[in-house]
Coordinates of C-alpha atoms and ligand atoms in Angstrom, one line a residue:
M27 CA 0.1 0.2 -0.1
T28 CA 1.3 3.5 -0.1
H29 CA 0.8 5.7 2.7
I30 CA 3.1 7.6 4.2
A31 CA 4.5 8.9 1.2
P32 CA 3.5 12.7 0.7
R33 CA 5.8 14.3 -2.1
R34 CA 6.8 17.9 -2.9
R35 CA 4.2 18.2 -5.3
G36 CA 1.0 16.4 -6.1
L37 CA -1.9 16.6 -8.3
T38 CA -4.9 14.3 -9.3
A39 CA -4.0 11.5 -10.8
V40 CA -4.7 10.2 -14.3
K41 CA -3.5 7.6 -16.4
R42 CA -0.3 7.9 -18.5
V43 CA -2.3 6.2 -21.7
A44 CA -5.0 9.1 -21.7
A45 CA -2.9 11.8 -21.5
A46 CA -1.0 10.5 -24.3
G47 CA -4.2 10.1 -26.1
A48 CA -5.5 13.5 -25.5
V49 CA -1.7 14.8 -26.3
A50 CA -2.1 13.1 -29.6
L51 CA -5.8 14.4 -30.3
A52 CA -4.7 17.6 -29.8
V53 CA -1.5 17.1 -32.5
A54 CA -4.3 15.2 -34.7
S55 CA -6.7 18.4 -34.3
L56 CA -4.3 20.8 -35.3
E57 CA -4.6 22.4 -31.8
P58 CA -1.4 23.9 -30.8
V59 CA -0.1 22.0 -27.6
T60 CA 0.8 24.3 -25.5
A61 CA 2.6 24.5 -22.4
Q62 CA -0.9 25.5 -20.3
A63 CA -2.1 22.0 -21.8
A64 CA 1.4 20.2 -19.9
P65 CA 0.0 19.0 -17.1
V66 CA -3.0 17.1 -19.3
P67 CA -6.1 16.4 -17.6
V68 CA -7.8 13.5 -18.4
V69 CA -10.8 11.1 -17.8
G70 CA -12.8 13.5 -15.3
G71 CA -9.8 15.2 -14.8
T72 CA -9.4 19.0 -15.2
P73 CA -7.7 22.2 -14.1
A74 CA -9.7 23.8 -11.1
A75 CA -10.8 27.3 -12.0
Q76 CA -9.4 30.4 -10.0
N77 CA -11.4 30.4 -7.1
E78 CA -13.3 27.4 -7.7
F79 CA -11.7 25.8 -3.9
P80 CA -10.8 28.7 -2.2
F81 CA -10.4 26.1 0.6
M82 CA -7.7 24.4 -0.8
V83 CA -4.2 24.7 0.3
H84 CA -0.7 23.4 -0.2
L85 CA 1.3 22.2 2.3
S86 CA 4.9 22.3 2.0
M87 CA 5.7 18.8 3.5
G88 CA 3.8 17.5 -0.2
C89 CA 0.5 17.3 0.9
G90 CA -2.7 19.1 0.4
G91 CA -5.4 20.0 2.8
A92 CA -8.9 22.6 3.4
L93 CA -9.8 25.9 5.4
Y94 CA -11.5 24.4 8.0
K95 CA -11.2 27.7 10.2
K96 CA -9.6 31.1 8.8
D97 CA -6.5 29.7 10.9
V98 CA -7.0 26.0 11.0
V99 CA -6.0 23.3 8.2
L100 CA -7.6 20.1 8.3
T101 CA -5.0 17.2 6.4
A102 CA -4.0 13.6 7.2
A103 CA -2.2 12.8 9.9
H104 CA 0.2 10.5 8.1
C105 CA 0.9 14.1 6.5
V106 CA 2.4 15.1 10.2
R107 CA 5.0 14.0 12.6
G108 CA 3.2 13.8 15.7
S109 CA 1.5 16.7 17.6
G110 CA 2.8 20.1 19.5
N111 CA 4.5 23.3 18.4
N112 CA 5.9 23.3 15.0
T113 CA 6.4 26.8 12.6
R114 CA 8.1 24.5 10.0
I115 CA 4.8 23.6 7.5
T116 CA 4.8 26.6 5.2
V117 CA 0.7 26.9 4.0
T118 CA 0.0 28.3 0.3
A119 CA -3.2 29.2 -0.5
G120 CA -5.4 31.5 -2.7
V121 CA -4.1 30.0 -5.7
N122 CA -4.2 27.4 -7.9
E123 CA -0.9 28.4 -9.8
L124 CA 1.3 27.3 -6.7
N125 CA 4.5 29.7 -7.3
S126 CA 2.0 32.7 -8.6
S127 CA 3.1 35.7 -7.2
S128 CA -0.3 36.0 -5.4
A129 CA -0.1 33.1 -3.7
I130 CA -0.6 33.7 0.8
K131 CA 1.8 32.1 2.2
V132 CA 1.6 31.3 6.5
R133 CA 3.0 29.0 8.7
S134 CA 2.2 26.8 11.0
T135 CA 2.5 27.6 14.8
K136 CA 0.8 24.2 16.1
V137 CA 0.2 20.4 14.8
K138 CA -2.5 18.1 16.4
Q139 CA -2.4 14.6 15.3
A140 CA -5.2 12.5 15.7
P141 CA -5.0 11.0 19.3
G142 CA -4.6 7.7 18.9
Y143 CA -3.2 7.9 15.7
D144 CA -1.2 4.2 14.2
G145 CA -1.3 4.4 10.9
T146 CA -4.6 2.6 10.9
G147 CA -7.7 4.7 10.0
K148 CA -7.3 7.8 12.2
D149 CA -5.8 9.3 9.5
W150 CA -6.5 13.4 10.3
A151 CA -4.5 16.3 11.4
L152 CA -5.1 20.0 12.3
I153 CA -2.3 22.4 11.7
K154 CA -2.5 25.7 13.4
L155 CA -1.9 29.2 11.0
A156 CA 0.2 31.9 12.3
R157 CA -2.0 34.1 11.1
P158 CA -6.0 34.0 9.5
I159 CA -6.3 33.5 6.1
N160 CA -9.2 35.5 5.0
L161 CA -10.7 32.8 2.2
P162 CA -13.8 30.8 2.9
T163 CA -13.3 27.3 5.1
L164 CA -14.9 24.5 3.8
K165 CA -17.5 22.7 6.3
I166 CA -17.0 19.2 7.6
A167 CA -19.5 16.2 7.3
T168 CA -21.0 15.5 11.3
N169 CA -22.8 12.5 10.0
T170 CA -22.9 10.2 7.4
R171 CA -26.0 11.5 5.3
Y172 CA -23.7 13.0 2.5
N173 CA -21.1 9.6 2.3
R174 CA -22.6 8.6 -1.1
G175 CA -23.2 9.8 -4.4
V176 CA -20.4 11.7 -6.4
F177 CA -17.3 13.4 -4.7
T178 CA -15.0 16.2 -6.5
V179 CA -11.1 15.7 -5.3
A180 CA -8.3 18.3 -6.1
G181 CA -5.0 18.4 -5.4
W182 CA -1.3 19.3 -6.4
G183 CA -0.1 15.7 -6.6
D184 CA 1.1 13.2 -9.3
T185 CA -0.2 12.8 -12.3
K186 CA 0.3 8.9 -13.0
E187 CA 1.0 6.5 -10.1
D188 CA 4.9 5.8 -11.0
G189 CA 7.7 8.2 -11.5
G190 CA 4.9 11.5 -11.8
T191 CA 6.0 14.8 -10.2
G192 CA 3.3 16.3 -9.4
S193 CA 1.7 19.5 -10.9
N194 CA 1.9 23.0 -9.9
K195 CA -1.5 23.5 -11.1
L196 CA -4.0 22.9 -9.2
L197 CA -6.2 19.5 -11.0
K198 CA -9.8 18.6 -9.8
A199 CA -11.3 14.9 -10.1
T200 CA -15.0 13.5 -9.6
V201 CA -14.9 9.8 -8.4
P202 CA -18.0 8.1 -7.6
Y203 CA -18.8 6.3 -3.9
V204 CA -18.1 3.3 -3.1
P205 CA -19.5 0.8 -0.6
D206 CA -17.8 -0.2 1.7
S207 CA -18.6 -4.3 0.8
Q208 CA -17.1 -3.6 -2.8
C209 CA -14.0 -1.3 -1.4
K210 CA -13.2 -4.9 0.7
W211 CA -13.1 -7.0 -2.7
H212 CA -9.9 -5.4 -3.3
Y213 CA -8.4 -4.4 0.4
G214 CA -10.1 -6.9 2.6
N215 CA -9.3 -6.3 6.3
R216 CA -6.9 -3.8 5.1
L217 CA -10.2 -1.3 5.3
T218 CA -11.1 0.2 8.2
P219 CA -15.1 0.8 7.2
K220 CA -15.9 3.5 10.1
D221 CA -12.9 5.3 9.7
E222 CA -12.3 5.2 5.8
L223 CA -14.6 6.0 2.7
C224 CA -13.7 4.0 -0.3
A225 CA -14.1 6.0 -3.6
G226 CA -12.9 5.5 -7.7
Y227 CA -14.4 4.2 -10.9
P228 CA -14.6 0.3 -11.2
Q229 CA -12.5 0.8 -14.3
G230 CA -9.5 2.7 -12.7
G231 CA -8.7 6.2 -14.9
V232 CA -9.7 8.7 -12.2
D233 CA -7.8 8.9 -8.3
T234 CA -5.7 11.0 -5.8
C235 CA -2.0 10.0 -5.7
Q236 CA 1.0 11.1 -4.1
G237 CA 0.9 14.4 -3.3
D238 CA -2.7 14.5 -2.8
S239 CA -3.2 13.0 0.7
G240 CA -4.3 15.7 3.4
G241 CA -6.7 17.2 0.6
P242 CA -10.0 17.1 1.1
M243 CA -13.2 15.1 -0.8
F244 CA -15.8 17.0 -0.6
R245 CA -19.7 17.2 -2.6
K246 CA -22.6 19.9 -2.4
D247 CA -25.6 19.4 0.5
D248 CA -28.7 19.8 0.4
A249 CA -28.5 23.7 0.4
D250 CA -25.5 23.5 -2.4
R251 CA -22.9 24.6 -0.3
W252 CA -19.5 22.6 -0.6
I253 CA -19.1 19.8 2.6
Q254 CA -16.1 17.9 3.3
V255 CA -16.4 13.8 3.6
G256 CA -13.2 12.6 3.2
I257 CA -9.8 13.3 4.0
V258 CA -7.3 11.5 0.6
S259 CA -5.5 9.0 2.5
W260 CA -4.2 6.4 0.8
G261 CA -4.5 3.4 -1.7
D262 CA -2.5 0.4 -3.5
G263 CA -0.8 2.5 -6.7
C264 CA -3.1 5.4 -8.4
A265 CA -6.4 4.5 -10.8
R266 CA -5.8 1.2 -10.7
P267 CA -9.3 -0.7 -12.0
G268 CA -10.9 -1.9 -9.5
V269 CA -9.0 -1.0 -6.8
P270 CA -10.4 2.6 -5.2
G271 CA -8.6 5.5 -3.3
I272 CA -9.6 5.6 0.3
Y273 CA -10.1 8.5 2.4
T274 CA -10.7 9.3 5.5
Q275 CA -14.1 9.0 6.8
V276 CA -14.8 13.1 8.0
S277 CA -18.3 12.3 9.9
T278 CA -16.6 9.3 12.3
F279 CA -14.4 12.5 13.6
A280 CA -16.3 15.5 13.1
S281 CA -16.7 16.3 16.5
V282 CA -13.4 15.2 17.9
I283 CA -12.2 17.4 15.0
S284 CA -14.4 20.4 16.2
R285 CA -13.2 20.2 20.1
A286 CA -9.7 19.7 18.9
A287 CA -9.4 23.0 17.1
S288 CA -11.2 24.4 19.3
A289 CA -8.5 23.5 21.3
L290 CA -5.7 24.2 19.2
Ligands
LIG1 N1 -1.0 8.5 0.6 C1 -0.6 10.0 -0.3 C2 0.1 10.6 0.1 O1 0.8 10.6 0.6 C3 -2.1 10.0 -0.7 C4 -2.4 8.6 -2.1 C5 -3.7 8.5 -2.0 N2 -3.9 7.2 -3.3 C6 -4.9 6.9 -3.9 N3 -4.7 5.7 -4.9 N4 -6.0 7.3 -4.3 O2 -0.4 11.6 -1.0

């Protein structure tokens, strides 16, 4: 399994074959293949629009995250080393393009890793920021109501499973919910059902990947607002057929996350 592997950069995974196909198509239609086309998004994946996901942040250790409060980021436990004071993490917000001059960069002051985190389930952590960032936050699911349907994922992680280098641009994709019973066809008892949610297409091709960890998986609620249901956690490879991505089931931890954020 690929779990403790945050990379410096990341992006929503797309299959190399499909990416090559897209380039071939562009060439065939005499469309100029510009530098902009570089991370060619494929099956369900595209560059995010500016301000489409204003709560989305990049973490300097090579993970994603979401603004839970103006001064607190929700990410994955496996993206951090433990709890306590920590001023080493740089949070980049407000941009899709990581090296944009308009990026908001704020340092961490403290980290709270999920109590009892041991690499199995409980893959969440909070990062307190040195100052608040004035951008919309992403609320988290407090019950299981939204743990179904089609989810959106976004990140700067790898665009392919092997030898990916990540993306400077924020990529997004949508992936359907996979019931635990089906997710177990591949993962068996490596899945911790109450702590984890699975998502992906039976045929693969769209997934999160290395460097996307810690980023949110979200959908619209009944009031048409984004709500976070998952945190990018792990998977065997990326975007393989029959192998869903595994996400922290946020609803399971909503109250403990809320209390931890208030105490941070
Ligand atoms: N553990 C990876 C990271 O640290 C995320 C892997 C997600 N994998 C997947 N197939 N959905 O960035």
